[in-house]
PDB file of C-alpha atoms and ligand atoms in Angstrom:
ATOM      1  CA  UNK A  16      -1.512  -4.015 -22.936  1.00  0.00           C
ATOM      2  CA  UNK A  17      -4.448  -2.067 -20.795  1.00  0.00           C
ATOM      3  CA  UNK A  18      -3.853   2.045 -20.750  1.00  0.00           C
ATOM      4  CA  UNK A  19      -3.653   2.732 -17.472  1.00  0.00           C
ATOM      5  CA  UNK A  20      -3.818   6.303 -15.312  1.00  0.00           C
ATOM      6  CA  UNK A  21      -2.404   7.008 -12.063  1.00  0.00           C
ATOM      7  CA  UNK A  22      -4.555   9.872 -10.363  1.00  0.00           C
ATOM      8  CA  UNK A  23      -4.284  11.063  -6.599  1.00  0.00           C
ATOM      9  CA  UNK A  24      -7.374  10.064  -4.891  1.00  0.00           C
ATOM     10  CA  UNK A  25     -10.762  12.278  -5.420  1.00  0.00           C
ATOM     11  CA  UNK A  26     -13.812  12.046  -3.086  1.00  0.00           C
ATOM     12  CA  UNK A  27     -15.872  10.935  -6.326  1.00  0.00           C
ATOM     13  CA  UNK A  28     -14.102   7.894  -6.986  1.00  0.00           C
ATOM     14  CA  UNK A  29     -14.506   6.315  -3.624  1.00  0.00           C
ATOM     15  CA  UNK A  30     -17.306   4.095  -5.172  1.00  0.00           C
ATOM     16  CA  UNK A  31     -15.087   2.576  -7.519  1.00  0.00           C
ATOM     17  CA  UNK A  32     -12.268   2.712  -5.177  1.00  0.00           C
ATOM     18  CA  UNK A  33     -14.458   0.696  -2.599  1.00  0.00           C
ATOM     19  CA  UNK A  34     -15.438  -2.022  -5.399  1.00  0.00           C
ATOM     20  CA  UNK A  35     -11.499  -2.105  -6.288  1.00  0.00           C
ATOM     21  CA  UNK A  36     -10.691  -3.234  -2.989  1.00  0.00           C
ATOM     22  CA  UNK A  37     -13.796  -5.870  -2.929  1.00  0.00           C
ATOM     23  CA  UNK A  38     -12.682  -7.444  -5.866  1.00  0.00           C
ATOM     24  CA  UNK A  39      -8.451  -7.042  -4.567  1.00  0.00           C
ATOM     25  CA  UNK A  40      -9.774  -8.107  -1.368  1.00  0.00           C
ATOM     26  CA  UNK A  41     -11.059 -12.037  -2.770  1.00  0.00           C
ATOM     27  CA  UNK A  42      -7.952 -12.647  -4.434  1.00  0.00           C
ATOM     28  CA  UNK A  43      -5.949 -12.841  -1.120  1.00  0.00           C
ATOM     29  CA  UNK A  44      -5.325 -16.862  -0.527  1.00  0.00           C
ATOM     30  CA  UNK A  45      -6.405 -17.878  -3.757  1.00  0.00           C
ATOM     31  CA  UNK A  46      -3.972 -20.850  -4.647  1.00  0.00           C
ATOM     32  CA  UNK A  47      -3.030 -20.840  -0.864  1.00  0.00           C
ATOM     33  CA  UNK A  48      -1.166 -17.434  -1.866  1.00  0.00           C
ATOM     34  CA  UNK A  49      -1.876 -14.456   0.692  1.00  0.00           C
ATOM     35  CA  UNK A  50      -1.144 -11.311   1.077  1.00  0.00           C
ATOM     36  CA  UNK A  51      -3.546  -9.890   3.362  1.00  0.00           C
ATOM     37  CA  UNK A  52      -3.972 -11.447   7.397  1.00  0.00           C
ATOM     38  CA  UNK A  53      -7.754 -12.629   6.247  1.00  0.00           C
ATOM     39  CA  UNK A  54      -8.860 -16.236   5.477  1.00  0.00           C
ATOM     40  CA  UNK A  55     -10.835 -15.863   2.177  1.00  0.00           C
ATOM     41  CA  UNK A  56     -14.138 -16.958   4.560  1.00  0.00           C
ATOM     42  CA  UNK A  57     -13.298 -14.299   6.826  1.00  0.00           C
ATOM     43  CA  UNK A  58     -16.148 -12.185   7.292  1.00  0.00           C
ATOM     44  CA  UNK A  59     -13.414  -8.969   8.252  1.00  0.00           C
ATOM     45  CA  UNK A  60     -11.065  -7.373   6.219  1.00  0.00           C
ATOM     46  CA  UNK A  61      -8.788  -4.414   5.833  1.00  0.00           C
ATOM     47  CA  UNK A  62      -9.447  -1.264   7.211  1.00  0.00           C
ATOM     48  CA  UNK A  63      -8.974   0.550   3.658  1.00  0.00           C
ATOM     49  CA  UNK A  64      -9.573   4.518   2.696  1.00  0.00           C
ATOM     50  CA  UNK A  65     -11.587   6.916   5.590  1.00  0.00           C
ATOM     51  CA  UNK A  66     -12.100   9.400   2.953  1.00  0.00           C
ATOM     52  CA  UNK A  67     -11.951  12.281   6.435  1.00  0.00           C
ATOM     53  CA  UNK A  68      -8.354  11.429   6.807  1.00  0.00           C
ATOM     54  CA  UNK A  69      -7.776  10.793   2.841  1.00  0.00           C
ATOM     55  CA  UNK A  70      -8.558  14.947   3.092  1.00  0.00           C
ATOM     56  CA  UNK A  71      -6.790  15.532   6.022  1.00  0.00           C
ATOM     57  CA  UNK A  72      -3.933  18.171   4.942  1.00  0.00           C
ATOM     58  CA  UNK A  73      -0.879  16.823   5.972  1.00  0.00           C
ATOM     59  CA  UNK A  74       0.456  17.187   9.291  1.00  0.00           C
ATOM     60  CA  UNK A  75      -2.407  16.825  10.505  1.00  0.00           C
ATOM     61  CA  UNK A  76      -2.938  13.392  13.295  1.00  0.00           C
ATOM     62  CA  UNK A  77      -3.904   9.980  11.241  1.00  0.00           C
ATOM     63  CA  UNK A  78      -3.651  11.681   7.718  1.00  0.00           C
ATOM     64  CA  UNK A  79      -3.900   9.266   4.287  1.00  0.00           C
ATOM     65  CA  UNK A  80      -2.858   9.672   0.562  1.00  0.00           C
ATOM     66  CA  UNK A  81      -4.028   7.473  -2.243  1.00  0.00           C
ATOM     67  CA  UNK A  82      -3.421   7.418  -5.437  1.00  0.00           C
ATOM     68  CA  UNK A  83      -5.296   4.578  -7.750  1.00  0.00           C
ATOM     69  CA  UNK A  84      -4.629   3.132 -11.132  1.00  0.00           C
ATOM     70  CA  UNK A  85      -7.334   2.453 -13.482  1.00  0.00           C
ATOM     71  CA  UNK A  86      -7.977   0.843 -16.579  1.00  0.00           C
ATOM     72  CA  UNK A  87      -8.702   3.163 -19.069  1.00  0.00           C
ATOM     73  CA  UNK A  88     -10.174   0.706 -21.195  1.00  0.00           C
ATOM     74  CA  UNK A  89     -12.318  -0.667 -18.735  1.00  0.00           C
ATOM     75  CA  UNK A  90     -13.208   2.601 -16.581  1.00  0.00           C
ATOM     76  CA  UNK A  91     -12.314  -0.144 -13.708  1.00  0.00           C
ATOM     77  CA  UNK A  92      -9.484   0.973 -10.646  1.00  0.00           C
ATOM     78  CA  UNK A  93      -7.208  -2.091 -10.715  1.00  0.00           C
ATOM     79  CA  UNK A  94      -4.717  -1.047  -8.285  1.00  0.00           C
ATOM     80  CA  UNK A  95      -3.789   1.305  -5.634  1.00  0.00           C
ATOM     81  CA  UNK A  96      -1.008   2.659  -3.019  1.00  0.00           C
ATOM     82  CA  UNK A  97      -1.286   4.078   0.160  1.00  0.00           C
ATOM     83  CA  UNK A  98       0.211   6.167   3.020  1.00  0.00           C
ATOM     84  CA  UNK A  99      -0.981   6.304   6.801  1.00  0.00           C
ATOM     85  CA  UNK A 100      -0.171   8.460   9.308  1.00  0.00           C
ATOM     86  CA  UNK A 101      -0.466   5.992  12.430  1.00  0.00           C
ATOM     87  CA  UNK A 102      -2.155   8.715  14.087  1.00  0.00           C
ATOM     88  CA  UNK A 103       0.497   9.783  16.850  1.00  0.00           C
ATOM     89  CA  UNK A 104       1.904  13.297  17.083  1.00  0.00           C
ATOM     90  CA  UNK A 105       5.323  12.109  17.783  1.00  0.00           C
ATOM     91  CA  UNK A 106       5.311   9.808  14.526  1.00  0.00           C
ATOM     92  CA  UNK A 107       4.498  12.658  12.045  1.00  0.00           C
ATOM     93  CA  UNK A 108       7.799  12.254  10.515  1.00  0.00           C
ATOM     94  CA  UNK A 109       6.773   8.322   9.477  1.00  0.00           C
ATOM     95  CA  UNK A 110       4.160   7.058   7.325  1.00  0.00           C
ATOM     96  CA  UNK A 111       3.100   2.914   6.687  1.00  0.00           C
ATOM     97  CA  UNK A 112       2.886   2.362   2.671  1.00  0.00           C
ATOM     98  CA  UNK A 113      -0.057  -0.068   1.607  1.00  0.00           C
ATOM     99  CA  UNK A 114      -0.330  -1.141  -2.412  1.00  0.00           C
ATOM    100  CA  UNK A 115      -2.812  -3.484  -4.336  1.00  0.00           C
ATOM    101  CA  UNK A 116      -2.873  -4.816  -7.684  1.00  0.00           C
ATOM    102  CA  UNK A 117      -5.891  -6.946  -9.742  1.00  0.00           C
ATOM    103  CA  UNK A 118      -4.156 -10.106 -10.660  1.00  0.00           C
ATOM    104  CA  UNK A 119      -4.932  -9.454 -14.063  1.00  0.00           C
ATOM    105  CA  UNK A 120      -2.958  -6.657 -13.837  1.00  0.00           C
ATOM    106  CA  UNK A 121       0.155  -7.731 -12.080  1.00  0.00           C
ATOM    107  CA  UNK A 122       3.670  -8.471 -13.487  1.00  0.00           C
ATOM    108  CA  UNK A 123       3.790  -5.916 -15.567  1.00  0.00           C
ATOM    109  CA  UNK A 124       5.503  -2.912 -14.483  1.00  0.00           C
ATOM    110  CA  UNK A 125       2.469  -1.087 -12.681  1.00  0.00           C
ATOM    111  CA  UNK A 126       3.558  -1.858  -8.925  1.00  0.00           C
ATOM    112  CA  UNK A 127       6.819   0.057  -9.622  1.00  0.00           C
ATOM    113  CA  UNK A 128       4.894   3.137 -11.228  1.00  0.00           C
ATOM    114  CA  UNK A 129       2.447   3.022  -8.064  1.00  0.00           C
ATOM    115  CA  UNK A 130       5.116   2.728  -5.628  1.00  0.00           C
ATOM    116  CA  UNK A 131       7.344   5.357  -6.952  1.00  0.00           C
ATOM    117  CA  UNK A 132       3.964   7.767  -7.307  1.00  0.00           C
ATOM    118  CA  UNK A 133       3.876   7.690  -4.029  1.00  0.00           C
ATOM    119  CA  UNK A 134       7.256   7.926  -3.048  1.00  0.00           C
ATOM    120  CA  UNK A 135       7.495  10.797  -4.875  1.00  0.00           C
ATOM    121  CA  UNK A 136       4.822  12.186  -3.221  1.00  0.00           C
ATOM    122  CA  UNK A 137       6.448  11.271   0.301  1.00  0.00           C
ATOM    123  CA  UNK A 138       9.512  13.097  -0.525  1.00  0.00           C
ATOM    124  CA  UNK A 139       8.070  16.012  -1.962  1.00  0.00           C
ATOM    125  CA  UNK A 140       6.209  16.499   1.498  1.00  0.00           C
ATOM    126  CA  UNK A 141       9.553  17.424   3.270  1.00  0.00           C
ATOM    127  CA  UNK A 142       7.738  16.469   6.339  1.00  0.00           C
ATOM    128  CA  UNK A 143       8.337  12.536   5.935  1.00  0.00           C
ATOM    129  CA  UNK A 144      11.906  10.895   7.057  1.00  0.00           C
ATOM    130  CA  UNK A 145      10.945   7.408   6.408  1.00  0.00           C
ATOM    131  CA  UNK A 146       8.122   5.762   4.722  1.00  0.00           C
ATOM    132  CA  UNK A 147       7.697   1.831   6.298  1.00  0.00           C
ATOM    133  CA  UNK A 148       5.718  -0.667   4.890  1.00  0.00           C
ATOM    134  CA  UNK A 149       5.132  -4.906   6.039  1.00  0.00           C
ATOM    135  CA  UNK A 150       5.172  -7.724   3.548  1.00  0.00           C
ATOM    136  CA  UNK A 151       4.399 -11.206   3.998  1.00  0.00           C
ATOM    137  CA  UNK A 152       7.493 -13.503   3.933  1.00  0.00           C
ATOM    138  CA  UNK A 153       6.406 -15.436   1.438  1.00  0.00           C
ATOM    139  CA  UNK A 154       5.705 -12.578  -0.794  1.00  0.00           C
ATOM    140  CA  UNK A 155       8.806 -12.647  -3.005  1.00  0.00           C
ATOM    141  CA  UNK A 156       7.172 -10.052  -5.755  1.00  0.00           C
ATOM    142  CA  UNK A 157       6.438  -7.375  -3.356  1.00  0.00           C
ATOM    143  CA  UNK A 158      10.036  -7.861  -1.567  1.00  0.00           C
ATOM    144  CA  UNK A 159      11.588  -7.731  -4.611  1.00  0.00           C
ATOM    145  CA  UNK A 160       9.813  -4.711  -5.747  1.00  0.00           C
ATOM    146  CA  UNK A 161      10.962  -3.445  -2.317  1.00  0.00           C
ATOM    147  CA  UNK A 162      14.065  -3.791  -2.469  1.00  0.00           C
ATOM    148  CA  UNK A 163      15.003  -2.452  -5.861  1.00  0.00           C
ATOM    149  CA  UNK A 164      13.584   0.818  -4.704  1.00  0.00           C
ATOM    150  CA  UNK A 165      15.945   0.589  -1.563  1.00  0.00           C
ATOM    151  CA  UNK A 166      13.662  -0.326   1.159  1.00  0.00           C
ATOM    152  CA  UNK A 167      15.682  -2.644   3.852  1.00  0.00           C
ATOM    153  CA  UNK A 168      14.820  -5.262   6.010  1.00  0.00           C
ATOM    154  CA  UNK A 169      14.533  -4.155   9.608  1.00  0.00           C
ATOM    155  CA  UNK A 170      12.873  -7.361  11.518  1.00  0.00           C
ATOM    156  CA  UNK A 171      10.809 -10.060  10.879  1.00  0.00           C
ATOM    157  CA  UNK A 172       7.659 -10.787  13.107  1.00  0.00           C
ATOM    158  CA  UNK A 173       7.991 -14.616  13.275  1.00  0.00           C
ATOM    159  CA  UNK A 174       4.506 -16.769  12.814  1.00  0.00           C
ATOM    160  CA  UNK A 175       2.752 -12.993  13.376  1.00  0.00           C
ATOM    161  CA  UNK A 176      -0.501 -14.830  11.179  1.00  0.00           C
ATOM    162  CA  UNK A 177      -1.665 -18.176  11.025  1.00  0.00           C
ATOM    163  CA  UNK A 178      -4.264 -18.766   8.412  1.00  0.00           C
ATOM    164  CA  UNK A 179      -5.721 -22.032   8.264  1.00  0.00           C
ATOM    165  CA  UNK A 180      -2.809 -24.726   8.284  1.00  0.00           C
ATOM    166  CA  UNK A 181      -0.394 -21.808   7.318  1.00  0.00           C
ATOM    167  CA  UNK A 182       1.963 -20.030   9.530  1.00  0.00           C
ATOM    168  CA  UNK A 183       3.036 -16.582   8.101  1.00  0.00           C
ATOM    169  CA  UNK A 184       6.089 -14.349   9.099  1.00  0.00           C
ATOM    170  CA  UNK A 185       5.653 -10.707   8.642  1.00  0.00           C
ATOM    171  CA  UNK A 186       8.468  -8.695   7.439  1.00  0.00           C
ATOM    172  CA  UNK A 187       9.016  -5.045   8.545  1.00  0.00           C
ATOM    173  CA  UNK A 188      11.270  -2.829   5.790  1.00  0.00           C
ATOM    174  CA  UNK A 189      11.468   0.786   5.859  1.00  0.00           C
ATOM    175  CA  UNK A 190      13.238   3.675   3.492  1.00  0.00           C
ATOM    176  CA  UNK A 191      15.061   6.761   4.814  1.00  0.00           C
ATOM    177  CA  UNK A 192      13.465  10.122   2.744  1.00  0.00           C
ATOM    178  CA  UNK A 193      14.800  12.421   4.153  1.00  0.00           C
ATOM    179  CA  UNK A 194      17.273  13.405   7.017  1.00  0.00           C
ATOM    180  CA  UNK A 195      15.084  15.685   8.646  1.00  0.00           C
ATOM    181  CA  UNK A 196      10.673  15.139   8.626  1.00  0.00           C
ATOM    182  CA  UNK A 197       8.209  16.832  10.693  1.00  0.00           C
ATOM    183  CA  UNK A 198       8.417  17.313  14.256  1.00  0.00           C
ATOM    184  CA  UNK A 199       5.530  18.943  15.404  1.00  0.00           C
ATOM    185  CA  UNK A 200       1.738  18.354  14.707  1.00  0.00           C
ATOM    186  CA  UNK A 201      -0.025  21.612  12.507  1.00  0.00           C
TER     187      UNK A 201
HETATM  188  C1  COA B   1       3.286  -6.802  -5.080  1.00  0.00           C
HETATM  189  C2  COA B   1       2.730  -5.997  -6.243  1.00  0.00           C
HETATM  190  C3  COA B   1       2.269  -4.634  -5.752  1.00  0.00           C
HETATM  191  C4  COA B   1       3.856  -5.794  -7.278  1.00  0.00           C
HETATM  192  O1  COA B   1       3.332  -5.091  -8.370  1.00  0.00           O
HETATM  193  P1  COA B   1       3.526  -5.665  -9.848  1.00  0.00           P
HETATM  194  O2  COA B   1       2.902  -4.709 -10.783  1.00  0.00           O
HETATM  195  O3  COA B   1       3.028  -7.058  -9.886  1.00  0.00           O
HETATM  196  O4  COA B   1       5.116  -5.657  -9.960  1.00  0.00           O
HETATM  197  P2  COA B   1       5.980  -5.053 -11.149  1.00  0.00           P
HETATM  198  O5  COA B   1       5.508  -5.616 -12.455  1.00  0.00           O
HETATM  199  O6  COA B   1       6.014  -3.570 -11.033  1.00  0.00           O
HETATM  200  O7  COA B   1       7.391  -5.682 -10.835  1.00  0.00           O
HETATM  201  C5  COA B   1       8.233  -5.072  -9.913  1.00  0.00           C
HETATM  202  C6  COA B   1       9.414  -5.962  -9.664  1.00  0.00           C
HETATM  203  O8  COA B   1       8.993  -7.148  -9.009  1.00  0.00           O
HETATM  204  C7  COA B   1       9.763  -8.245  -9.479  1.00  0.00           C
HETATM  205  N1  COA B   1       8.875  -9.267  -9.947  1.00  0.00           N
HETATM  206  C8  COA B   1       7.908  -9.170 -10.849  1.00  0.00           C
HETATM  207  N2  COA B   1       7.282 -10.349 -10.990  1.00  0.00           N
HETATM  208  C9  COA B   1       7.888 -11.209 -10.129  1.00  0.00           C
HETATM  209  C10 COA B   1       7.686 -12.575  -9.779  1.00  0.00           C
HETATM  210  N3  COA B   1       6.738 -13.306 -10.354  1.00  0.00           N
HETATM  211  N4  COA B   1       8.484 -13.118  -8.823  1.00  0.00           N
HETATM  212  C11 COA B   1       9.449 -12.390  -8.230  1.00  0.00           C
HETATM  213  N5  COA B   1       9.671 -11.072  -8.525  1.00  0.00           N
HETATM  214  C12 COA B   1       8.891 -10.500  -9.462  1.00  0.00           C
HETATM  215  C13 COA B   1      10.624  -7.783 -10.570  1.00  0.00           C
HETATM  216  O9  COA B   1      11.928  -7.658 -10.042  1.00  0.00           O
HETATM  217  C14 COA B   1      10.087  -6.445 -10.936  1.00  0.00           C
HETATM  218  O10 COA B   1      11.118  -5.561 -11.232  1.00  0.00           O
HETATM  219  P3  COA B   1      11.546  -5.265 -12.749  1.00  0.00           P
HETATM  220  O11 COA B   1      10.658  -4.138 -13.168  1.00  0.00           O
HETATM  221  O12 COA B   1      12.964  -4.866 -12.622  1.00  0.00           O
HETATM  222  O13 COA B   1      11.320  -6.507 -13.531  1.00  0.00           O
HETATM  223  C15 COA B   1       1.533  -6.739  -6.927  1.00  0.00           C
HETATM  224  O14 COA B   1       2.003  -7.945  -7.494  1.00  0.00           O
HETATM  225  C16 COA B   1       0.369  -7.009  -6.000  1.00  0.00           C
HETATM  226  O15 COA B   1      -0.468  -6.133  -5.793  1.00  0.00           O
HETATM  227  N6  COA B   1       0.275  -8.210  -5.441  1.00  0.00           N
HETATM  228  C17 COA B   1      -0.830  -8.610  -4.593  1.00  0.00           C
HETATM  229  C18 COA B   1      -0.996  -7.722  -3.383  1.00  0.00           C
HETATM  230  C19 COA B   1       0.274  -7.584  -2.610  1.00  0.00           C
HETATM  231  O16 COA B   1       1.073  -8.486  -2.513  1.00  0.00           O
HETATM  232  N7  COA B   1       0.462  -6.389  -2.037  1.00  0.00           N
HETATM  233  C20 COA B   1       1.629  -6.088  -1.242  1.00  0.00           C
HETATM  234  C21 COA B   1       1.440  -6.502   0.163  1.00  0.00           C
HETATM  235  S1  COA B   1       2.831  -6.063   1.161  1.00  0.00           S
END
Protein backbone atom coordinates (compact mmCIF):
# COMPACT_ATOMS: atom_id res chain seq x y z
CA UNK A 1 0.00 0.00 0.00
CA UNK A 2 1.28 3.76 -1.11
CA UNK A 3 1.68 6.28 2.17
CA UNK A 4 -0.37 8.82 1.41
CA UNK A 5 -0.84 12.66 3.00
CA UNK A 6 -3.78 14.75 2.94
CA UNK A 7 -2.62 18.54 3.11
CA UNK A 8 -4.93 21.71 2.55
CA UNK A 9 -3.89 23.30 -0.59
CA UNK A 10 -0.54 25.63 -0.64
CA UNK A 11 0.24 28.13 -3.46
CA UNK A 12 3.57 26.01 -4.05
CA UNK A 13 2.01 22.93 -5.00
CA UNK A 14 -0.13 24.25 -7.76
CA UNK A 15 2.47 22.79 -10.27
CA UNK A 16 1.95 19.44 -9.16
CA UNK A 17 -1.60 20.05 -8.48
CA UNK A 18 -2.00 21.22 -12.22
CA UNK A 19 -0.10 17.93 -13.56
CA UNK A 20 -2.51 15.86 -11.07
CA UNK A 21 -5.42 17.00 -12.81
CA UNK A 22 -3.70 16.44 -16.46
CA UNK A 23 -3.03 13.06 -15.75
CA UNK A 24 -6.93 12.64 -13.67
CA UNK A 25 -8.17 14.53 -16.50
CA UNK A 26 -7.16 11.49 -19.46
CA UNK A 27 -8.58 8.86 -17.50
CA UNK A 28 -12.20 10.19 -17.91
CA UNK A 29 -13.90 7.71 -20.71
CA UNK A 30 -11.28 5.31 -20.70
CA UNK A 31 -13.19 1.88 -21.13
CA UNK A 32 -16.26 4.04 -22.18
CA UNK A 33 -16.30 4.94 -18.27
CA UNK A 34 -16.74 8.85 -17.58
CA UNK A 35 -16.86 10.91 -15.06
CA UNK A 36 -16.18 14.22 -16.32
CA UNK A 37 -18.72 16.01 -19.36
CA UNK A 38 -15.41 15.85 -21.82
CA UNK A 39 -14.87 13.37 -24.72
CA UNK A 40 -11.24 12.15 -24.16
CA UNK A 41 -10.49 14.20 -27.77
CA UNK A 42 -11.97 17.14 -26.33
CA UNK A 43 -9.67 19.88 -26.57
CA UNK A 44 -11.64 21.63 -23.14
CA UNK A 45 -11.79 20.49 -19.84
CA UNK A 46 -12.62 21.36 -16.29
CA UNK A 47 -12.32 24.58 -14.95
CA UNK A 48 -10.07 23.26 -11.90
CA UNK A 49 -8.17 25.45 -8.96
CA UNK A 50 -7.96 29.67 -9.55
CA UNK A 51 -5.39 29.75 -6.94
CA UNK A 52 -7.07 33.89 -6.23
CA UNK A 53 -10.18 32.27 -5.01
CA UNK A 54 -8.27 29.02 -3.50
CA UNK A 55 -6.95 32.21 -1.04
CA UNK A 56 -9.99 33.88 -0.86
CA UNK A 57 -10.89 33.87 3.08
CA UNK A 58 -14.12 32.55 3.36
CA UNK A 59 -17.12 34.50 2.98
CA UNK A 60 -15.81 36.10 0.63
CA UNK A 61 -17.88 35.87 -3.30
CA UNK A 62 -16.60 32.62 -5.45
CA UNK A 63 -14.23 31.33 -2.61
CA UNK A 64 -12.41 27.57 -3.06
CA UNK A 65 -10.77 25.00 -0.64
CA UNK A 66 -8.61 22.12 -1.71
CA UNK A 67 -7.08 19.76 -0.09
CA UNK A 68 -4.83 17.05 -2.21
CA UNK A 69 -3.52 13.62 -1.48
CA UNK A 70 -0.17 12.61 -2.48
CA UNK A 71 1.91 9.74 -2.71
CA UNK A 72 4.51 9.88 -0.40
CA UNK A 73 6.42 7.40 -2.10
CA UNK A 74 6.19 8.90 -5.30
CA UNK A 75 6.21 12.79 -4.33
CA UNK A 76 3.16 12.56 -7.02
CA UNK A 77 -0.64 14.28 -5.92
CA UNK A 78 -2.96 11.40 -6.85
CA UNK A 79 -6.13 12.78 -5.73
CA UNK A 80 -7.98 15.74 -4.62
CA UNK A 81 -11.42 17.35 -3.20
CA UNK A 82 -12.89 20.48 -3.65
CA UNK A 83 -15.36 23.20 -2.50
CA UNK A 84 -16.80 26.22 -4.64
CA UNK A 85 -18.52 28.99 -3.68
CA UNK A 86 -20.78 29.54 -6.92
CA UNK A 87 -19.96 33.03 -6.58
CA UNK A 88 -23.46 34.60 -5.49
CA UNK A 89 -23.91 36.55 -2.28
CA UNK A 90 -27.16 34.99 -1.54
CA UNK A 91 -25.61 31.33 -1.85
CA UNK A 92 -22.84 31.87 0.79
CA UNK A 93 -24.44 29.39 2.96
CA UNK A 94 -23.86 26.49 -0.01
CA UNK A 95 -20.83 25.19 -1.47
CA UNK A 96 -20.52 22.43 -4.78
CA UNK A 97 -17.96 19.49 -3.63
CA UNK A 98 -15.60 18.26 -6.57
CA UNK A 99 -13.11 15.00 -5.82
CA UNK A 100 -10.55 13.09 -8.08
CA UNK A 101 -8.69 10.03 -7.68
CA UNK A 102 -5.59 8.37 -10.03
CA UNK A 103 -7.00 5.05 -10.97
CA UNK A 104 -4.15 3.52 -9.51
CA UNK A 105 -5.17 4.79 -6.50
CA UNK A 106 -8.84 4.11 -6.28
CA UNK A 107 -10.75 1.42 -4.29
CA UNK A 108 -8.99 1.69 -1.51
CA UNK A 109 -10.32 3.76 1.15
CA UNK A 110 -8.78 7.25 0.04
CA UNK A 111 -12.11 8.82 -1.48
CA UNK A 112 -13.71 8.44 2.00
CA UNK A 113 -10.61 10.11 3.83
CA UNK A 114 -10.77 13.00 1.08
CA UNK A 115 -14.36 13.45 1.32
CA UNK A 116 -14.65 13.50 5.00
CA UNK A 117 -11.37 16.08 5.03
CA UNK A 118 -13.37 18.22 3.56
CA UNK A 119 -16.47 17.80 5.19
CA UNK A 120 -14.90 18.39 8.15
CA UNK A 121 -13.63 21.37 6.99
CA UNK A 122 -17.25 22.50 5.76
CA UNK A 123 -18.64 22.04 9.12
CA UNK A 124 -16.04 23.54 11.02
CA UNK A 125 -16.70 26.82 8.90
CA UNK A 126 -20.13 27.38 10.68
CA UNK A 127 -20.89 29.44 7.71
CA UNK A 128 -21.92 26.36 5.37
CA UNK A 129 -25.65 24.73 5.69
CA UNK A 130 -25.27 22.35 2.91
CA UNK A 131 -22.45 21.18 0.87
CA UNK A 132 -23.95 19.79 -2.86
CA UNK A 133 -22.12 17.94 -5.17
CA UNK A 134 -23.30 16.12 -9.04
CA UNK A 135 -22.38 12.60 -10.01
CA UNK A 136 -22.82 10.89 -13.14
CA UNK A 137 -25.59 8.21 -13.06
CA UNK A 138 -23.63 5.69 -14.02
CA UNK A 139 -21.10 6.35 -11.42
CA UNK A 140 -22.05 3.72 -8.83
CA UNK A 141 -18.55 4.21 -6.72
CA UNK A 142 -18.93 7.82 -6.19
CA UNK A 143 -22.86 7.37 -5.30
CA UNK A 144 -22.09 4.89 -3.08
CA UNK A 145 -19.40 6.77 -1.40
CA UNK A 146 -22.14 9.45 -1.28
CA UNK A 147 -24.45 8.00 0.24
CA UNK A 148 -22.74 6.30 3.14
CA UNK A 149 -21.70 9.73 4.24
CA UNK A 150 -25.49 10.79 4.07
CA UNK A 151 -25.67 12.81 1.01
CA UNK A 152 -29.37 12.33 -0.67
CA UNK A 153 -30.63 12.35 -3.93
CA UNK A 154 -32.43 15.55 -4.79
CA UNK A 155 -33.06 15.31 -8.82
CA UNK A 156 -31.69 13.86 -11.64
CA UNK A 157 -30.88 15.99 -14.83
CA UNK A 158 -32.05 13.46 -17.48
CA UNK A 159 -29.60 13.01 -20.77
CA UNK A 160 -27.83 16.50 -19.25
CA UNK A 161 -24.41 15.02 -21.46
CA UNK A 162 -24.15 13.14 -24.45
CA UNK A 163 -20.69 11.97 -25.22
CA UNK A 164 -20.21 10.25 -28.33
CA UNK A 165 -22.98 7.44 -28.67
CA UNK A 166 -23.56 7.84 -24.83
CA UNK A 167 -26.34 9.62 -23.16
CA UNK A 168 -25.51 10.55 -19.49
CA UNK A 169 -27.95 11.57 -16.60
CA UNK A 170 -26.56 13.83 -14.02
CA UNK A 171 -27.49 13.34 -10.51
CA UNK A 172 -27.82 16.27 -8.04
CA UNK A 173 -27.31 15.09 -4.04
CA UNK A 174 -26.73 17.44 -1.35
CA UNK A 175 -25.96 17.14 2.70
CA UNK A 176 -27.50 19.38 5.38
CA UNK A 177 -24.29 20.81 7.79
CA UNK A 178 -25.68 22.77 9.60
CA UNK A 179 -29.12 24.41 10.48
CA UNK A 180 -28.01 27.77 10.24
CA UNK A 181 -24.80 29.00 7.42
CA UNK A 182 -23.89 32.38 6.42
CA UNK A 183 -26.17 34.97 5.40
CA UNK A 184 -24.37 37.84 4.50
CA UNK A 185 -21.22 38.37 2.27
CA UNK A 186 -17.82 39.71 4.57
C1 LIG B 1 -15.37 8.20 -6.80
C2 LIG B 1 -14.05 8.17 -6.04
C3 LIG B 1 -13.72 9.56 -5.51
C4 LIG B 1 -14.20 7.21 -4.84
O1 LIG B 1 -12.98 7.14 -4.17
P1 LIG B 1 -12.32 5.72 -3.86
O2 LIG B 1 -11.06 5.96 -3.12
O3 LIG B 1 -12.22 4.96 -5.12
O4 LIG B 1 -13.44 5.07 -2.93
P2 LIG B 1 -13.22 4.37 -1.52
O5 LIG B 1 -12.17 3.31 -1.64
O6 LIG B 1 -13.00 5.41 -0.48
O7 LIG B 1 -14.61 3.65 -1.32
C5 LIG B 1 -15.69 4.36 -0.80
C6 LIG B 1 -16.92 3.51 -0.90
O8 LIG B 1 -17.26 3.31 -2.26
C7 LIG B 1 -17.78 2.00 -2.43
N1 LIG B 1 -17.04 1.34 -3.46
C8 LIG B 1 -15.73 1.16 -3.55
N2 LIG B 1 -15.42 0.52 -4.69
C9 LIG B 1 -16.60 0.30 -5.34
C10 LIG B 1 -16.96 -0.29 -6.58
N3 LIG B 1 -16.04 -0.81 -7.39
N4 LIG B 1 -18.27 -0.31 -6.93
C11 LIG B 1 -19.21 0.21 -6.12
N5 LIG B 1 -18.91 0.80 -4.92
C12 LIG B 1 -17.62 0.85 -4.55
C13 LIG B 1 -17.65 1.27 -1.17
O9 LIG B 1 -18.93 1.23 -0.58
C14 LIG B 1 -16.73 2.11 -0.34
O10 LIG B 1 -17.13 2.12 0.99
P3 LIG B 1 -16.44 1.16 2.07
O11 LIG B 1 -15.27 1.95 2.57
O12 LIG B 1 -17.50 0.99 3.09
O13 LIG B 1 -16.05 -0.09 1.37
C15 LIG B 1 -12.88 7.66 -6.95
O14 LIG B 1 -13.14 6.33 -7.33
C16 LIG B 1 -12.65 8.52 -8.18
O15 LIG B 1 -11.96 9.54 -8.09
N6 LIG B 1 -13.18 8.13 -9.33
C17 LIG B 1 -12.97 8.83 -10.58
C18 LIG B 1 -13.41 10.27 -10.53
C19 LIG B 1 -14.82 10.41 -10.05
O16 LIG B 1 -15.67 9.59 -10.30
N7 LIG B 1 -15.06 11.51 -9.33
C20 LIG B 1 -16.37 11.81 -8.79
C21 LIG B 1 -17.20 12.53 -9.78
S1 LIG B 1 -18.77 12.97 -9.11
Amino acid sequence: MPRIEIRSFTIDVTAELLEHFQRHRKESGVNGIHFMPFAPDDPNGPMGISTDKALLPLGNLGWQRWFYARDADSGNIVGHVDLKHDGLSAGLHRCELGIGIETRYRGAGLGRQLMETALSFARDTGSLAWVDLRVFANNTRALALYRQLGFTEIGVLKDRFRIGDDSIDDIVMTLRIHREGQTEAV
